[in-house]
CSV table of N, CA and C in Angstrom, one decimal:
chain,number,residue,atom,x,y,z
A,77,UNK,N,0.9,-1.2,0.0
A,77,UNK,CA,0.0,0.0,0.0
A,77,UNK,C,0.9,1.2,0.0
A,78,UNK,N,0.6,2.2,-0.9
A,78,UNK,CA,1.5,3.3,-1.0
A,78,UNK,C,1.0,4.6,-0.4
A,79,UNK,N,-0.2,4.6,0.2
A,79,UNK,CA,-0.7,5.8,0.9
A,79,UNK,C,-1.3,5.5,2.2
A,80,UNK,N,-1.3,6.4,3.1
A,80,UNK,CA,-1.9,6.3,4.5
A,80,UNK,C,-2.8,7.5,4.7
A,81,UNK,N,-3.7,7.3,5.7
A,81,UNK,CA,-4.6,8.4,6.1
A,81,UNK,C,-4.2,8.9,7.5
A,82,UNK,N,-4.1,10.2,7.6
A,82,UNK,CA,-3.9,10.8,8.9
A,82,UNK,C,-5.0,11.7,9.2
A,83,UNK,N,-5.2,12.0,10.5
A,83,UNK,CA,-6.2,13.0,11.0
A,83,UNK,C,-5.6,14.3,11.3
A,84,UNK,N,-6.1,15.4,10.8
A,84,UNK,CA,-5.6,16.7,11.1
A,84,UNK,C,-6.7,17.4,11.9
A,85,UNK,N,-6.3,17.9,13.0
A,85,UNK,CA,-7.2,18.6,13.9
A,85,UNK,C,-6.7,20.0,14.2
A,86,UNK,N,-7.6,21.0,14.4
A,86,UNK,CA,-7.1,22.3,14.8
A,86,UNK,C,-8.3,23.2,15.2
A,87,UNK,N,-8.0,24.5,15.3
A,87,UNK,CA,-9.0,25.4,15.8
A,87,UNK,C,-8.8,26.7,15.0
A,88,UNK,N,-9.9,27.3,14.6
A,88,UNK,CA,-9.9,28.6,13.9
A,88,UNK,C,-11.2,29.3,14.2
A,89,UNK,N,-11.4,30.4,13.6
A,89,UNK,CA,-12.7,31.1,13.8
A,89,UNK,C,-13.8,30.3,13.2
A,90,UNK,N,-15.0,30.2,13.8
A,90,UNK,CA,-16.0,29.4,13.3
A,90,UNK,C,-16.5,29.8,11.9
A,91,UNK,N,-16.4,31.0,11.5
A,91,UNK,CA,-16.8,31.5,10.2
A,91,UNK,C,-15.9,31.2,9.1
A,92,UNK,N,-14.7,30.8,9.4
A,92,UNK,CA,-13.7,30.5,8.4
A,92,UNK,C,-14.0,29.2,7.6
A,93,UNK,N,-13.4,29.1,6.5
A,93,UNK,CA,-13.4,27.8,5.7
A,93,UNK,C,-11.9,27.3,5.8
A,94,UNK,N,-11.7,26.0,6.0
A,94,UNK,CA,-10.4,25.4,6.1
A,94,UNK,C,-10.2,24.5,4.9
A,95,UNK,N,-9.0,24.6,4.3
A,95,UNK,CA,-8.7,23.8,3.2
A,95,UNK,C,-7.4,23.1,3.6
A,96,UNK,N,-7.4,21.7,3.6
A,96,UNK,CA,-6.2,20.9,4.0
A,96,UNK,C,-5.8,20.2,2.7
A,97,UNK,N,-4.5,20.5,2.3
A,97,UNK,CA,-4.0,19.9,1.1
A,97,UNK,C,-2.8,19.0,1.4
A,98,UNK,N,-2.7,17.9,0.7
A,98,UNK,CA,-1.6,17.0,0.7
A,98,UNK,C,-1.1,16.8,-0.7
A,99,UNK,N,-0.1,15.9,-0.8
A,99,UNK,CA,0.4,15.5,-2.1
A,99,UNK,C,-0.8,14.9,-2.9
A,100,UNK,N,-1.7,14.3,-2.3
A,100,UNK,CA,-2.7,13.5,-2.9
A,100,UNK,C,-4.1,14.1,-3.1
A,101,UNK,N,-4.5,15.0,-2.2
A,101,UNK,CA,-5.8,15.6,-2.2
A,101,UNK,C,-6.0,16.9,-1.5
A,102,UNK,N,-7.1,17.6,-1.8
A,102,UNK,CA,-7.5,18.8,-1.1
A,102,UNK,C,-8.8,18.5,-0.4
A,103,UNK,N,-8.9,18.8,0.9
A,103,UNK,CA,-10.1,18.6,1.7
A,103,UNK,C,-10.6,19.9,2.2
A,104,UNK,N,-11.9,20.3,1.9
A,104,UNK,CA,-12.5,21.5,2.4
A,104,UNK,C,-13.3,21.1,3.7
A,105,UNK,N,-13.0,21.9,4.7
A,105,UNK,CA,-13.6,21.6,6.0
A,105,UNK,C,-14.3,22.8,6.6
A,106,UNK,N,-15.5,22.7,7.1
A,106,UNK,CA,-16.2,23.8,7.8
A,106,UNK,C,-16.0,23.5,9.3
A,107,UNK,N,-15.5,24.5,10.1
A,107,UNK,CA,-15.3,24.3,11.5
A,107,UNK,C,-16.7,24.3,12.2
A,108,UNK,N,-16.7,23.7,13.4
A,108,UNK,CA,-17.9,23.7,14.3
A,108,UNK,C,-18.2,25.1,14.8
A,109,UNK,N,-19.2,25.2,15.5
A,109,UNK,CA,-19.6,26.5,16.1
A,109,UNK,C,-18.5,27.0,17.1
A,110,UNK,N,-17.7,26.1,17.6
A,110,UNK,CA,-16.6,26.5,18.5
A,110,UNK,C,-15.3,26.7,17.8
A,111,UNK,N,-15.3,26.5,16.5
A,111,UNK,CA,-14.1,26.7,15.6
A,111,UNK,C,-13.2,25.5,15.5
A,112,UNK,N,-13.6,24.3,16.1
A,112,UNK,CA,-12.8,23.1,15.9
A,112,UNK,C,-13.0,22.5,14.6
A,113,UNK,N,-11.9,21.9,14.0
A,113,UNK,CA,-12.1,21.2,12.8
A,113,UNK,C,-11.2,19.9,12.8
A,114,UNK,N,-11.7,18.9,12.1
A,114,UNK,CA,-11.0,17.7,12.0
A,114,UNK,C,-11.2,17.1,10.6
A,115,UNK,N,-10.2,16.6,10.0
A,115,UNK,CA,-10.3,16.0,8.7
A,115,UNK,C,-9.3,14.8,8.6
A,116,UNK,N,-9.7,13.8,7.8
A,116,UNK,CA,-8.8,12.7,7.5
A,116,UNK,C,-8.4,12.9,6.1
A,117,UNK,N,-7.0,12.9,5.9
A,117,UNK,CA,-6.5,13.1,4.6
A,117,UNK,C,-5.4,12.0,4.3
A,118,UNK,N,-5.3,11.7,3.0
A,118,UNK,CA,-4.3,10.7,2.6
A,118,UNK,C,-2.9,11.3,2.4
A,119,UNK,N,-1.9,10.6,2.8
A,119,UNK,CA,-0.5,11.0,2.5
A,119,UNK,C,0.2,9.9,1.8
A,120,UNK,N,1.3,10.2,1.1
A,120,UNK,CA,2.1,9.2,0.4
A,120,UNK,C,3.1,8.7,1.4
A,121,UNK,N,3.6,7.5,1.1
A,121,UNK,CA,4.8,7.0,1.9
A,121,UNK,C,6.0,8.0,1.5
A,122,UNK,N,6.8,8.3,2.4
A,122,UNK,CA,7.9,9.2,2.2
A,122,UNK,C,7.6,10.6,2.6
A,123,UNK,N,8.1,11.6,1.9
A,123,UNK,CA,7.9,13.0,2.2
A,123,UNK,C,6.6,13.6,1.6
A,124,UNK,N,5.9,14.3,2.4
A,124,UNK,CA,4.7,15.0,2.1
A,124,UNK,C,4.7,16.4,2.5
A,125,UNK,N,4.0,17.2,1.7
A,125,UNK,CA,3.8,18.6,2.0
A,125,UNK,C,2.3,18.8,2.5
A,126,UNK,N,2.1,19.2,3.7
A,126,UNK,CA,0.8,19.4,4.3
A,126,UNK,C,0.6,20.9,4.4
A,127,UNK,N,-0.5,21.4,3.7
A,127,UNK,CA,-0.8,22.8,3.7
A,127,UNK,C,-2.2,23.0,4.3
A,128,UNK,N,-2.3,23.7,5.4
A,128,UNK,CA,-3.6,24.0,6.1
A,128,UNK,C,-3.9,25.5,5.9
A,129,UNK,N,-5.0,25.8,5.2
A,129,UNK,CA,-5.4,27.2,5.0
A,129,UNK,C,-6.7,27.5,5.7
A,130,UNK,N,-6.8,28.7,6.3
A,130,UNK,CA,-8.0,29.2,6.9
A,130,UNK,C,-8.3,30.4,6.1
A,131,UNK,N,-9.6,30.5,5.6
A,131,UNK,CA,-10.0,31.6,4.7
A,131,UNK,C,-11.2,32.2,5.4
A,132,UNK,N,-11.1,33.6,5.6
A,132,UNK,CA,-12.2,34.3,6.3
A,132,UNK,C,-13.3,34.5,5.2
A,133,UNK,N,-14.5,34.9,5.7
A,133,UNK,CA,-15.6,35.2,4.7
A,133,UNK,C,-15.2,36.4,3.8
A,134,UNK,N,-14.3,37.3,4.3
A,134,UNK,CA,-13.9,38.4,3.5
A,134,UNK,C,-12.7,38.1,2.6
A,135,UNK,N,-12.2,36.8,2.6
A,135,UNK,CA,-11.2,36.4,1.7
A,135,UNK,C,-9.8,36.4,2.2
A,136,UNK,N,-9.6,36.9,3.5
A,136,UNK,CA,-8.3,36.9,4.1
A,136,UNK,C,-7.8,35.4,4.3
A,137,UNK,N,-6.5,35.2,4.1
A,137,UNK,CA,-6.0,33.8,4.2
A,137,UNK,C,-4.8,33.7,5.1
A,138,UNK,N,-4.8,32.7,5.9
A,138,UNK,CA,-3.7,32.3,6.8
A,138,UNK,C,-3.4,30.9,6.5
A,139,UNK,N,-2.1,30.5,6.4
A,139,UNK,CA,-1.8,29.1,6.1
A,139,UNK,C,-0.6,28.7,6.9
A,140,UNK,N,-0.6,27.4,7.2
A,140,UNK,CA,0.5,26.7,7.8
A,140,UNK,C,1.0,25.6,6.8
A,141,UNK,N,2.3,25.6,6.6
A,141,UNK,CA,2.9,24.6,5.7
A,141,UNK,C,3.8,23.7,6.5
A,142,UNK,N,3.6,22.4,6.5
A,142,UNK,CA,4.4,21.5,7.2
A,142,UNK,C,4.9,20.4,6.2
A,143,UNK,N,6.2,20.0,6.3
A,143,UNK,CA,6.7,18.9,5.6
A,143,UNK,C,6.8,17.7,6.5
A,144,UNK,N,6.1,16.7,6.2
A,144,UNK,CA,6.1,15.5,7.1
A,144,UNK,C,6.6,14.3,6.3
A,145,UNK,N,7.2,13.4,7.0
A,145,UNK,CA,7.6,12.1,6.3
A,145,UNK,C,6.9,11.0,7.0
A,146,UNK,N,6.4,10.1,6.1
A,146,UNK,CA,5.7,8.9,6.6
A,146,UNK,C,6.6,7.7,6.5
A,147,UNK,N,6.8,6.9,7.5
A,147,UNK,CA,7.3,5.6,7.5
A,147,UNK,C,6.7,4.8,8.6
A,148,UNK,N,6.7,3.5,8.5
A,148,UNK,CA,6.0,2.7,9.5
A,148,UNK,C,6.5,2.9,10.9
A,149,UNK,N,7.8,3.2,11.0
A,149,UNK,CA,8.3,3.4,12.4
A,149,UNK,C,8.0,4.7,13.0
A,150,UNK,N,7.6,5.8,12.2
A,150,UNK,CA,7.3,7.1,12.9
A,150,UNK,C,5.8,7.5,12.6
A,151,UNK,N,5.0,6.7,12.2
A,151,UNK,CA,3.6,7.1,11.8
A,151,UNK,C,2.9,7.6,13.1
A,152,UNK,N,3.0,7.0,14.2
A,152,UNK,CA,2.4,7.5,15.4
A,152,UNK,C,2.9,8.9,15.8
A,153,UNK,N,4.2,9.1,15.8
A,153,UNK,CA,4.8,10.4,16.2
A,153,UNK,C,4.3,11.5,15.3
A,154,UNK,N,4.2,11.3,14.0
A,154,UNK,CA,3.8,12.3,13.0
A,154,UNK,C,2.4,12.7,13.4
A,155,UNK,N,1.5,11.8,13.6
A,155,UNK,CA,0.1,12.1,13.9
A,155,UNK,C,0.0,12.9,15.2
A,156,UNK,N,0.7,12.5,16.2
A,156,UNK,CA,0.6,13.2,17.5
A,156,UNK,C,1.2,14.6,17.5
A,157,UNK,N,2.1,14.9,16.6
A,157,UNK,CA,2.8,16.2,16.7
A,157,UNK,C,2.1,17.2,15.8
A,158,UNK,N,1.0,16.9,15.2
A,158,UNK,CA,0.3,17.9,14.3
A,158,UNK,C,-0.8,18.7,15.0
A,159,UNK,N,-0.5,19.2,16.2
A,159,UNK,CA,-1.5,20.0,16.9
A,159,UNK,C,-1.5,21.4,16.2
A,160,UNK,N,-2.5,21.7,15.4
A,160,UNK,CA,-2.6,22.9,14.6
A,160,UNK,C,-3.6,23.9,15.1
A,161,UNK,N,-3.3,25.1,15.1
A,161,UNK,CA,-4.2,26.2,15.5
A,161,UNK,C,-4.1,27.3,14.5
A,162,UNK,N,-5.1,27.7,13.8
A,162,UNK,CA,-5.1,28.8,12.9
A,162,UNK,C,-6.2,29.8,13.4
A,163,UNK,N,-5.7,31.0,13.8
A,163,UNK,CA,-6.6,32.0,14.3
A,163,UNK,C,-6.4,33.2,13.4
A,164,UNK,N,-7.5,33.7,12.8
A,164,UNK,CA,-7.5,35.0,12.0
A,164,UNK,C,-8.3,36.0,12.7
């Protein structure tokens, strides 16, 4: 199997739209009324670029870019270290 799924969680303003992009896909997420968001996205084995964007209703954008590597030995560490918060 050449891809894996990870869960990305974070917090932003409840009115924002969140876009989570990986090497394989783009996932659009609407935060809860408290601003929490969660998405499961696919990543490739090896090096991946993870981009999390929060876009306000007015079009302002804030993004976090992370490069992560997936291997069987570090899969748990990668998932646990992605505590993301995007506040605009």
